[in-house]
Amino acid sequence: MSAERPEAFRAPVGMHDVLPPDSRAWRDLVAAFADRAERFGYELVITPIVEHREVFERVGEATDVVRKEMYDFDDKGGRALALRPEGTAPVVRAFVQHRPTVPWKVWYVAPNFRYERPQKGRYRQHWQVGAEALGPADPALDVEMISFAHGFVRDLGITQVRVLLNSMGDGSTRVPYVEALRDYFRAHATGMGDEFLERVEANPIRVLDAKREDWQDVIERAPQLTEHLSPEEQQHFETVQRGLDAIGIEHELAPRLVRGLDYYTSTTFELAGDALDAAQNALGGGGRYDGLAEEMGGPPTPGIGFALGIERLLIAAGAEHAGRGTATTVSGVDVFIVDHLGGLEATVLLHELRESGLRADRAYGGRSVKAQMTAANRSGAAFAVILAPDEAERAAVGAKNLVSGDQLEVPREQIAGWLKLRLEGSAVER
Ligand code: AMP
């Protein structure tokens, strides 16, 4: 095959391979999230990576994520599909389709696709871990979600994290607010350009989170949603704040925090990572979407969720720990077999060690003993098990401690138990 177009054999722009040893941090992060989710009573949900385009159009017709950035296509049967740009819509679609009993509390890990301008911390495929809970409108659930997300970020060793909090109101407060906001922006539109006017007409809330420097003056003086909340919404918002106070989670009110998708109602929140560049400092966020299930044809069901960007979490954790000599996790095995015999003994012993629960590996291809010892040392193993003719005659193997260099002879039939005893006892540093 000729490589006339060498870029065809590279990952697409804005998309990345994650290779060892970096992939170890991913694996650990997802395992920690799964563990925490289960402690909070959430179960794994897996949905397709593509949905009918309407699923996403329904949740954000006026958003960049849906209007400009979606990877959409027609399949061979003429169905209009899209690669998922975010994680909430598919979960709510699954809820509406299957009608599980509520409260329905689920977590996920999945890639999302957005045709954005790639830069550090912003990619065309990024991964999220997230959680959604459908059923209760109880503000205690809002507090649970925020503490789930916040505690997870802290567990990763990210200390520079701020919780930003806002309330988007519900339909009845949002409609008059949007009108008031539109009127305000129209009155201040002179010299702001076509894009401003377009956004104001499509959805003036989308102006509030615009990053354009030249718009900031007007945005800062715009009417605020929290001034328009109904008494019930106000009470809900205050209860959430008191709940966070009660469990010691500091939070800042952020009246212009409207998040990038249109489905949010009531509580919205974001976790800002201050070790990240200011433009890309959102580790993640979420909020309530009390109208979404009904909009997708389901029974009226309140819901709330959050998602955290895996790449951003790892950048933030790396930035905070750089230069501090962190005990990074090193992948590797416990035992490495060095084979001087060249027969099936190594295959049989390796099988036995692995099936007994040990992490074990070997060199392949009949390499020299020296090369095998080098591979053993590089593998991170605590012990090398050496298969050599002299020991074999005595039905034994050599067991070399790769840290101290000490070597012993151990009866062949006892080696698995012997290794387990030592590895469990020493809790080998990895
Ligand atoms: P969102 O779904 O837009 O609320 O995003 C949730 C989180 O996902 C963000 O806070 C980021 O951590 C991450 N994220 C969103 N878009 C991207 C992207 N293009 N590249 C990398 N991470 C992203």
mmCIF file of C-alpha atoms in Angstrom, residues 25 69 154 159 213 218 229 307 368 392:
data_model
loop_
_atom_site.group_PDB
_atom_site.id
_atom_site.type_symbol
_atom_site.label_atom_id
_atom_site.label_comp_id
_atom_site.label_asym_id
_atom_site.label_seq_id
_atom_site.Cartn_x
_atom_site.Cartn_y
_atom_site.Cartn_z
ATOM 1 C CA ALA A 25 -3.867 6.956 34.754
ATOM 2 C CA GLU A 69 -19.983 21.067 15.937
ATOM 3 C CA ARG A 154 -10.508 16.061 45.308
ATOM 4 C CA THR A 159 -7.097 20.820 45.320
ATOM 5 C CA GLU A 213 -13.892 40.338 25.149
ATOM 6 C CA VAL A 218 -22.756 44.618 28.104
ATOM 7 C CA LEU A 229 -36.788 33.029 40.226
ATOM 8 C CA ALA A 307 -20.008 15.214 33.520
ATOM 9 C CA SER A 368 19.477 -14.650 25.630
ATOM 10 C CA ALA A 392 15.103 -28.433 37.087
#
